[in-house]
Short mmCIF file of C-alpha atoms in Angstrom, two decimals:
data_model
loop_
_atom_site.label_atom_id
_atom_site.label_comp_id
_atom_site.label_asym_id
_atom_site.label_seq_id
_atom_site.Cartn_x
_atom_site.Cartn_y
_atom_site.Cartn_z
CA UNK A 1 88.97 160.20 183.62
CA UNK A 2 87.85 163.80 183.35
CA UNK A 3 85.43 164.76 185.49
CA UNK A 4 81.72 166.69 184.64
CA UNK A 5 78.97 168.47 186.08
CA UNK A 6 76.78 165.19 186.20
CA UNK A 7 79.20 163.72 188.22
CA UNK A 8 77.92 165.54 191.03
CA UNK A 9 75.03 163.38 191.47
CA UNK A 10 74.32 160.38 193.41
CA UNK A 11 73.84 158.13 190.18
CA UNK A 12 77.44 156.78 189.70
CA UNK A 13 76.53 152.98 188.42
CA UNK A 14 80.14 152.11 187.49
CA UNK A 15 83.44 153.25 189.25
CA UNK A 16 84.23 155.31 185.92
CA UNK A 17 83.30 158.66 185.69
CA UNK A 18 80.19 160.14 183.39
CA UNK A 19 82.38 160.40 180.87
CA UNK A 20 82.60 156.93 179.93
CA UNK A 21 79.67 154.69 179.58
CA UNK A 22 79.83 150.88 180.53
CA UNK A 23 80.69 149.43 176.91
CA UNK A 24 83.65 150.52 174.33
CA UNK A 25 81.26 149.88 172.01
CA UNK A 26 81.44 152.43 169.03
CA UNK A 27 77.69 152.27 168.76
CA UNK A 28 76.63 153.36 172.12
CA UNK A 29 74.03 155.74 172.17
CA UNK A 30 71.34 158.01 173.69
CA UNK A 31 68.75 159.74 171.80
CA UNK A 32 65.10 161.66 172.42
CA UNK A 33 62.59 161.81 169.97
CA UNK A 34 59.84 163.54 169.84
CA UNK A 35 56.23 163.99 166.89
CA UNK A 36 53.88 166.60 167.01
CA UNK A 37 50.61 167.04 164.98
CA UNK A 38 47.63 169.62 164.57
CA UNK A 39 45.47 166.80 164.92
CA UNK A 40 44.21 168.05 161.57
CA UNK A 41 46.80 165.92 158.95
CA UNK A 42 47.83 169.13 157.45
CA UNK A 43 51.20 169.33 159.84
CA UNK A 44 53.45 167.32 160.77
CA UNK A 45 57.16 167.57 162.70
CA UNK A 46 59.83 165.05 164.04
CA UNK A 47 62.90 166.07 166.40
CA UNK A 48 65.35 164.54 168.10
CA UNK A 49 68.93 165.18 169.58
CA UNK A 50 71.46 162.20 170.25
CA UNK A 51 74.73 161.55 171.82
CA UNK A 52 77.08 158.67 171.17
CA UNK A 53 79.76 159.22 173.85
CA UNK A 54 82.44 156.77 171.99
CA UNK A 55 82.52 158.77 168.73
CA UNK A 56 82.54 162.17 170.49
CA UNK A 57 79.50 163.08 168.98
CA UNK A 58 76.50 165.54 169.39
CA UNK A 59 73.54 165.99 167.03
CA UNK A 60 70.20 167.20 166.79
CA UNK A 61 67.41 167.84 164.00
CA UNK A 62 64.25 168.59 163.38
CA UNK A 63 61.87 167.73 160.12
CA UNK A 64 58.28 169.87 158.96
CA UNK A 65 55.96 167.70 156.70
CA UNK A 66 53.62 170.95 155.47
CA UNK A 67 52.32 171.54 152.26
CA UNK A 68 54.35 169.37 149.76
CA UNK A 69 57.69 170.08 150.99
CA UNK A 70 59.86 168.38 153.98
CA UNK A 71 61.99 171.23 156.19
CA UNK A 72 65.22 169.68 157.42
CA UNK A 73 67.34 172.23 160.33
CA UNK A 74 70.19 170.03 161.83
CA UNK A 75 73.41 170.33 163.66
CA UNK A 76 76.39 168.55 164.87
CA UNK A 77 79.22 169.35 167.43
CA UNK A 78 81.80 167.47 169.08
CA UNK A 79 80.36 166.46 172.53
CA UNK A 80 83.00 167.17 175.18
CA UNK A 81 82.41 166.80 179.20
CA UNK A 82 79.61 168.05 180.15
CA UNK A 83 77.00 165.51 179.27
CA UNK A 84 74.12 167.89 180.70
CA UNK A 85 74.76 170.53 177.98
CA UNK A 86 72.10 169.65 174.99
CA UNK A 87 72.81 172.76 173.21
CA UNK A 88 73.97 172.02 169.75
CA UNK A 89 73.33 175.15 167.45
CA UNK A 90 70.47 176.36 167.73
CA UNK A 91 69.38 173.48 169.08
CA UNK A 92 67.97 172.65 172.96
CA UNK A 93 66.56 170.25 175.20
CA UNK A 94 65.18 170.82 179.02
CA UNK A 95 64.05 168.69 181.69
CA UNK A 96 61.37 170.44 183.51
CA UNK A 97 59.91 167.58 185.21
CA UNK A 98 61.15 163.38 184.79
CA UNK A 99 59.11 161.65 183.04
CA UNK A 100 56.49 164.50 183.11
CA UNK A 101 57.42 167.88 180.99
CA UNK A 102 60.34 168.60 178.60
CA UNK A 103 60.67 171.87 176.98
CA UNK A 104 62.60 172.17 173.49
CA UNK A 105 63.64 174.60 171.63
CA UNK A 106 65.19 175.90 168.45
CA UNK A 107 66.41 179.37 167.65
CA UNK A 108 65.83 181.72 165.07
CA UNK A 109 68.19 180.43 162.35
CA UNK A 110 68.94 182.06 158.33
CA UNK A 111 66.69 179.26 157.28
CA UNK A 112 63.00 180.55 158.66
CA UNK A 113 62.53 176.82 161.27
CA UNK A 114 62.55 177.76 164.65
CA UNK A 115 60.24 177.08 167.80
CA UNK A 116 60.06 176.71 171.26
CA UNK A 117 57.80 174.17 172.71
CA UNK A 118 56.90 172.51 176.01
CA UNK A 119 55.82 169.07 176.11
CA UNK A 120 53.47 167.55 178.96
CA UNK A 121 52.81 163.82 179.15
CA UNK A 122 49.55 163.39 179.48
CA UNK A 123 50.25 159.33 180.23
CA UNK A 124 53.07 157.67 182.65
CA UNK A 125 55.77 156.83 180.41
CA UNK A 126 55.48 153.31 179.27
CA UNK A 127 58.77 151.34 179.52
CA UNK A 128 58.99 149.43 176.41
CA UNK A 129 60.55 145.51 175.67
CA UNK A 130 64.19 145.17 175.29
CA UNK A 131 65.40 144.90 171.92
CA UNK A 132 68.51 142.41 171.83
CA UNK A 133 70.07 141.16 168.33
CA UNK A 134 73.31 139.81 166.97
CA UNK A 135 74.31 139.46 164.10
CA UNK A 136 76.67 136.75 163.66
CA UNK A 137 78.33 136.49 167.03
CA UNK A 138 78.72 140.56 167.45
CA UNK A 139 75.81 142.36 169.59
CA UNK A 140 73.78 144.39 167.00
CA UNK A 141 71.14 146.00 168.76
CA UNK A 142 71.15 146.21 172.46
CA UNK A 143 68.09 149.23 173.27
CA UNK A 144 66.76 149.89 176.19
CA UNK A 145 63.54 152.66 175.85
CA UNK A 146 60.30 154.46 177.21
CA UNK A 147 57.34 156.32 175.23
CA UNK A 148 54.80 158.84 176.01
CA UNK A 149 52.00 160.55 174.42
CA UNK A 150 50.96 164.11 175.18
CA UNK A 151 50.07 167.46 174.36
CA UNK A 152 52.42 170.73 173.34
CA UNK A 153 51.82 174.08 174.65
CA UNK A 154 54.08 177.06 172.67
CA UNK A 155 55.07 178.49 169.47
CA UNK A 156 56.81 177.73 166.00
CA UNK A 157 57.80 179.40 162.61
CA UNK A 158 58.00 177.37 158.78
CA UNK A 159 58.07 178.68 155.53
CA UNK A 160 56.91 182.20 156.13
CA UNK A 161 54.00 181.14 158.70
CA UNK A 162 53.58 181.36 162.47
CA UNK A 163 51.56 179.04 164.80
CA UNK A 164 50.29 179.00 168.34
CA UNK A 165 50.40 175.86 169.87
CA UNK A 166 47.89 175.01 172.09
CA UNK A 167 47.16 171.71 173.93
CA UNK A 168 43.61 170.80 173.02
CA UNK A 169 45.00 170.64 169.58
CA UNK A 170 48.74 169.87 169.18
CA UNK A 171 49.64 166.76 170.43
CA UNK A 172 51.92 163.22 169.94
CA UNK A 173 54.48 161.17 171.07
CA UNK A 174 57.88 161.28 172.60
CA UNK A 175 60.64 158.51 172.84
CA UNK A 176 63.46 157.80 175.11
CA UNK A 177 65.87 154.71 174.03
CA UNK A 178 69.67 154.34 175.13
CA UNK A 179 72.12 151.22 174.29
CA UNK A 180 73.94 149.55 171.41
CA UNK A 181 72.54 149.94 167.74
CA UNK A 182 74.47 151.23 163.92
CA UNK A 183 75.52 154.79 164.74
CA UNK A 184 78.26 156.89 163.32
CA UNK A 185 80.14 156.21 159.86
CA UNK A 186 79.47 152.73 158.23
CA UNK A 187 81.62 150.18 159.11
CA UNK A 188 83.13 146.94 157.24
CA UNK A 189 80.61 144.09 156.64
CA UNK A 190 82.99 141.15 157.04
CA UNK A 191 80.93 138.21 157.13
CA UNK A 192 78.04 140.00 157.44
CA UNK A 193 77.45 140.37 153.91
CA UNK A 194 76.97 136.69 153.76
CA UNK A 195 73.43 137.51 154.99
CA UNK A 196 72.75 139.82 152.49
CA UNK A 197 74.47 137.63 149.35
CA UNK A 198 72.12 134.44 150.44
CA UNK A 199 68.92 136.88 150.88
CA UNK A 200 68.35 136.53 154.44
CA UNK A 201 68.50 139.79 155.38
CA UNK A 202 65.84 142.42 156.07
CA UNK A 203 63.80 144.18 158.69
CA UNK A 204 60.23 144.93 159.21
CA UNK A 205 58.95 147.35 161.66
CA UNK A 206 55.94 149.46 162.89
CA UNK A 207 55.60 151.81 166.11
CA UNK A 208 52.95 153.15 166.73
CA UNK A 209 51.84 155.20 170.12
CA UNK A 210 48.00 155.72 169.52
CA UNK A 211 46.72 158.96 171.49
CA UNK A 212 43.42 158.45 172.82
CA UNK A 213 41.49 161.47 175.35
CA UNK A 214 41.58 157.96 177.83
CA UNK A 215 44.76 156.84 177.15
CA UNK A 216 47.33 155.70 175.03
CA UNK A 217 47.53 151.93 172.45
CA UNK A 218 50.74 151.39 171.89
CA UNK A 219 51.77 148.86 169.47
CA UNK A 220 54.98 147.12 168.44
CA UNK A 221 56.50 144.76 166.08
CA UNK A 222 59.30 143.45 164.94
CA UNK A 223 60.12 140.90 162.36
CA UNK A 224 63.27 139.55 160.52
CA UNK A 225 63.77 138.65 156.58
CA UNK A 226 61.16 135.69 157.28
CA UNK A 227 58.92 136.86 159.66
CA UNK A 228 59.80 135.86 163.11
CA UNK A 229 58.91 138.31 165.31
CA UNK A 230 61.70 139.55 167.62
CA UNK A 231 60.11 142.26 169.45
CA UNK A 232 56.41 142.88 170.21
CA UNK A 233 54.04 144.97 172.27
CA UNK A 234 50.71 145.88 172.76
CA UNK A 235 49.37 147.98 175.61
CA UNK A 236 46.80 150.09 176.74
CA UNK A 237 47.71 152.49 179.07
CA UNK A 238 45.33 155.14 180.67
CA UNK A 239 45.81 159.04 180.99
CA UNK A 240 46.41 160.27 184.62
CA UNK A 241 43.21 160.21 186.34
CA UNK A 242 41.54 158.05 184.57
CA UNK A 243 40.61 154.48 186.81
CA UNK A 244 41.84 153.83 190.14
CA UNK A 245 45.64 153.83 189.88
CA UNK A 246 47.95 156.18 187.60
CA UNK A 247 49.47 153.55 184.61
CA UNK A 248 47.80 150.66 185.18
CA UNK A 249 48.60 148.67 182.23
CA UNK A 250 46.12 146.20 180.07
CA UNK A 251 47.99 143.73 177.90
CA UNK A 252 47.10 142.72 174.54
CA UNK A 253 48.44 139.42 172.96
CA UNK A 254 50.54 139.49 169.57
CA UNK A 255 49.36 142.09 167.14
CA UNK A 256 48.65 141.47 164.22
CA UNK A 257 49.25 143.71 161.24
CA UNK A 258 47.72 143.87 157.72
CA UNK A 259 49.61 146.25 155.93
CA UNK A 260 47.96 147.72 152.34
CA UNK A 261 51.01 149.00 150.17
CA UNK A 262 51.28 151.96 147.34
CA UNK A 263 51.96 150.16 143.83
CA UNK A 264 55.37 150.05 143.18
CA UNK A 265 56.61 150.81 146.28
CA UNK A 266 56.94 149.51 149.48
CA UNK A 267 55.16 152.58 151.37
CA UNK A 268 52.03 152.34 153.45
CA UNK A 269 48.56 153.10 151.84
CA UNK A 270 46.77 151.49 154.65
CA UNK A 271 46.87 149.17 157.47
CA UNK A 272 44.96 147.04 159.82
CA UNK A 273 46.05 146.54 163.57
CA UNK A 274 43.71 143.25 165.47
CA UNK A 275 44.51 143.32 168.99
CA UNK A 276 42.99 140.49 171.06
CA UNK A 277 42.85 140.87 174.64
CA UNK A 278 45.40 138.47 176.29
CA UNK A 279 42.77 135.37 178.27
CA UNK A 280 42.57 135.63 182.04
CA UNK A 281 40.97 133.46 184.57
CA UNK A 282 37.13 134.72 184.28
CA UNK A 283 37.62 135.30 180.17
CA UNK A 284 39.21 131.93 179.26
CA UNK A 285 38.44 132.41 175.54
CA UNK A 286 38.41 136.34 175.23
CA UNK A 287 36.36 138.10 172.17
CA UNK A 288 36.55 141.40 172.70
CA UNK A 289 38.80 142.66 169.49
CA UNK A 290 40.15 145.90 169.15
CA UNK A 291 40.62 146.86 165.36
CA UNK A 292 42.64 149.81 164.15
CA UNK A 293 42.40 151.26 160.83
CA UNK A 294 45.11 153.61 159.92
CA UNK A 295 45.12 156.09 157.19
CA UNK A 296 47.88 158.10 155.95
CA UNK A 297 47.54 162.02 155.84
CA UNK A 298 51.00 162.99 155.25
CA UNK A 299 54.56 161.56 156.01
CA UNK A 300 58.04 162.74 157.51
CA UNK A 301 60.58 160.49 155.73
CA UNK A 302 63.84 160.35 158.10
CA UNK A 303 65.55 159.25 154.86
CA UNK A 304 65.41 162.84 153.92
CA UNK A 305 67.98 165.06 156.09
CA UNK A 306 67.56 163.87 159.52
CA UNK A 307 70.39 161.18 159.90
CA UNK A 308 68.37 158.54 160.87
CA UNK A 309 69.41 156.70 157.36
CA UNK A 310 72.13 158.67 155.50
CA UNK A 311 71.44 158.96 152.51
CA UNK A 312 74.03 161.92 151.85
CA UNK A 313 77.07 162.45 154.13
CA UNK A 314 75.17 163.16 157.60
CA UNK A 315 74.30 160.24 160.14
CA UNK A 316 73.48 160.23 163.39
CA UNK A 317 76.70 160.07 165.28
CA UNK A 318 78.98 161.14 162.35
CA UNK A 319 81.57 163.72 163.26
CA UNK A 320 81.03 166.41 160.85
CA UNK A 321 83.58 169.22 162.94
CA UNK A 322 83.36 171.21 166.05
CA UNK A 323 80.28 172.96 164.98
CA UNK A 324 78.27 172.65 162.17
CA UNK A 325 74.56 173.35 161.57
CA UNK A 326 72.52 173.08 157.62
CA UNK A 327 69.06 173.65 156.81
CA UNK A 328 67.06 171.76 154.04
CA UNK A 329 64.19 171.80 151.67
CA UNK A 330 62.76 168.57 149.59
CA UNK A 331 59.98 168.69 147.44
CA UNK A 332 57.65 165.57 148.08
CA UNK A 333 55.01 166.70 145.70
CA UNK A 334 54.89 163.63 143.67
CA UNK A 335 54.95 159.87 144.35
CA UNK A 336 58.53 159.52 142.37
CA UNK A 337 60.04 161.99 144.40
CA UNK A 338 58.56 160.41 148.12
CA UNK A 339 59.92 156.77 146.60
CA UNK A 340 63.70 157.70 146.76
CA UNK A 341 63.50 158.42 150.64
CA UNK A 342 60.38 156.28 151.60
CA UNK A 343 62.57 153.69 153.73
CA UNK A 344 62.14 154.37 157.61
CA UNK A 345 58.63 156.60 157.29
CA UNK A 346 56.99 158.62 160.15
CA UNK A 347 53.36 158.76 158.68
CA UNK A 348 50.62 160.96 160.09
CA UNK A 349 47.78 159.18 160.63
CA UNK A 350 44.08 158.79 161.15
CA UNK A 351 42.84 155.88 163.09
CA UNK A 352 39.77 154.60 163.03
CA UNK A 353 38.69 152.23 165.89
CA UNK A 354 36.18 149.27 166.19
CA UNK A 355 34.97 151.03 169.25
CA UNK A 356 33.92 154.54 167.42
CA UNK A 357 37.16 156.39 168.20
CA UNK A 358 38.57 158.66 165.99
CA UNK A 359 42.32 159.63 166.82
CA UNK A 360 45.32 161.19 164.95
CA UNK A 361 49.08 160.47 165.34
CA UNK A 362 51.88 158.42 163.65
CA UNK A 363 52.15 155.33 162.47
CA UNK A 364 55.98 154.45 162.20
CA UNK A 365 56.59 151.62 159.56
CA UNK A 366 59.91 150.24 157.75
CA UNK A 367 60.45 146.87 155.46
CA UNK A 368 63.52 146.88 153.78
CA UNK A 369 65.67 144.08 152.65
CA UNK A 370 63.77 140.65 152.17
CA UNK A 371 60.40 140.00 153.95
CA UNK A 372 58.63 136.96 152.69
CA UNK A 373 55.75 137.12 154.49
CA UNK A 374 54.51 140.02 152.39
CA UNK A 375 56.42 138.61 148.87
CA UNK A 376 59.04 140.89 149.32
CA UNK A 377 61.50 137.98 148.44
CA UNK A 378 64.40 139.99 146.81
CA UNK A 379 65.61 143.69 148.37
CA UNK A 380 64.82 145.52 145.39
CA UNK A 381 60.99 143.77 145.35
CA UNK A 382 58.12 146.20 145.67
CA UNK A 383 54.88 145.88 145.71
CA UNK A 384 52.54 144.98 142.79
#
């Protein structure tokens, strides 16, 4: 049981030490995540760093949506002890304050991506519902997680150009999540393919943390191949000083999503979020709708480079050597090109509310597989 620097705490929660997490499961993991926009729709990047203790693993990335093209820097290392140390190639995360401020960072590098940014919530962080899923009798997904929306305060360099990030104008989201869910190389099927052979397999998805000057909507959904909904949210939650108490939370009931697809694929063109506020005592029969309309600016398509779906030979958790760090380019200019890695999509947003608001920030959506409710009633179906 080797011993590390976090074990100097008091935050033991097993008799093991830090080094070993409370499941042998292969597919434990923990991961940040954070978006960042210009609040304009012309920029657009995604980062995150991950460690899955039982494969050893390390990795980070980050991914630019500018122009036409998609920027990919990532890197991989084995993880070793110390489970504080977030450098991984360029690559850097800091704590400056729970729950509050995180600064990251990424160094000058051969391929022109670099920044270093501080993020500063401007929202408490909203603890989101457990996702728990097996498939057949085997614990798929087992995620614990929090989000926050905010505002960045720094600098960063793409392709040849320099901004100044300032927080009345860069903002978005960040996400913590921890647990049990497909990391690392693929395994064996087994049985499992019997799901996929008799068409009952497939996944639909949307996250979406809506930034508002008063607070944050936050909105999630989760459906299987036929549409029952496995995980769902919908929340407002105000900034820091606004109301009486910091985080006071207002509850919406299910929401409900109309989702307006490109031809011929399965990629958003629009969508409609309804959010009815959930009845209480004095408002037995509540009528005060909140509608969302969301319209795509731009996209950053974690099918392309980041690990997050592997398309080539780099997933999140795969052991790729000691040390080893890659930088990308894809060109996303037309609608052919976007189609081959439109699968789990970050999209840029601007919302429109019922109540006159006018926000920007991401829309995350995903339907793969078989989804009936939308017609999707064979994997390879898109839409007409």
């Amino acid at each position: 049981m080797p011993i590390g620097p976090m074990d100097e705490y008091l935050a033991h929660q097993t008799t093991e030490t830090f080094d070993y997490v409370q499941t042998s499961d292969r597919n434990f993991y923990d991961r940040y995540y954070f978006n960042m926009h210009d609040s304009t729709g012309d920029f657009f990047m995604v980062a995150g760093m991950g460690q899955y203790p039982n494969l050893g693993v390390l990795d980070a990335f980050v991914a630019i949506s500018v122009g036409t093209k998609q920027y990919v820097v990532r890197a991989s290392r084995a993880l070793g002890h110390d489970r504080l140390d977030t450098q991984v190639g360029p690559f850097r995360i800091e704590v400056l304050e729970g729950l509050q401020s995180l600064r990251l960072q990424c160094d000058k590098n051969e391929w022109g991506l670099h920044f270093d940014l501080r993020f500063d919530g401007t929202i408490p962080a909203l603890e989101e519902p457990r996702t728990f899923t097996r498939k057949g009798s085997r614990v798929r997904m087992d995620v614990s997680r929090y989000a926050q929306v905010g505002c960045y305060t720094g600098s960063l360099e793409v392709d040849g150009q320099t901004h100044e990030v300032t927080p009345d104008r860069w903002k978005g989201a960040r996400d913590r999540s921890w647990g049990i869910r497909p990391v690392g190389e693929r395994e064996p099927a087994g049985i499992g393919i019997e799901e996929v052979m008799q068409g009952k397999h497939g996944f639909y998805h949307h996250w979406i943390p809506l930034q508002l000057d008063r607070g944050m909507v936050k909105v999630m959904y989760e459906a299987d191949y036929e549409g029952t909904v496995t995980v769902e949210e919908a929340a407002f939650i105000p900034a820091f000083g606004e109301g009486d108490s910091r985080g006071e939370i207002e509850k919406f009931g299910i929401p409900k999503i109309e989702v307006d697809y490109l031809s011929g694929t399965r990629e958003m063109a629009a969508a409609t979020t309804t959010l009815s506020p959930l009845p209480t005592l004095s408002a037995p029969s509540p009528n005060d709708v909140l509608t969302i309309r969301s319209l795509p600016q731009r996209t950053v398509y974690l099918a392309a480079g980041t690990g997050y779906l592997p398309t080539d030979e780099w997933g999140h958790g795969f052991y790729k050597g000691p040390l080893v760090v890659e930088g990308l380019s894809f060109d996303m200019s037309t609608q052919a090109q976007r189609s081959q890695y439109a699968i789990l999509n970050e999209t840029l947003c601007r919302f429109e509310l019922s109540t006159g608001e006018i926000s920007y920030g991401m829309h995350e959506n995903m339907c793969i597989g078989v989804y009936q409710p939308h017609g999707f009633n064979e994997p390879g179906t898109q839409a007409p």
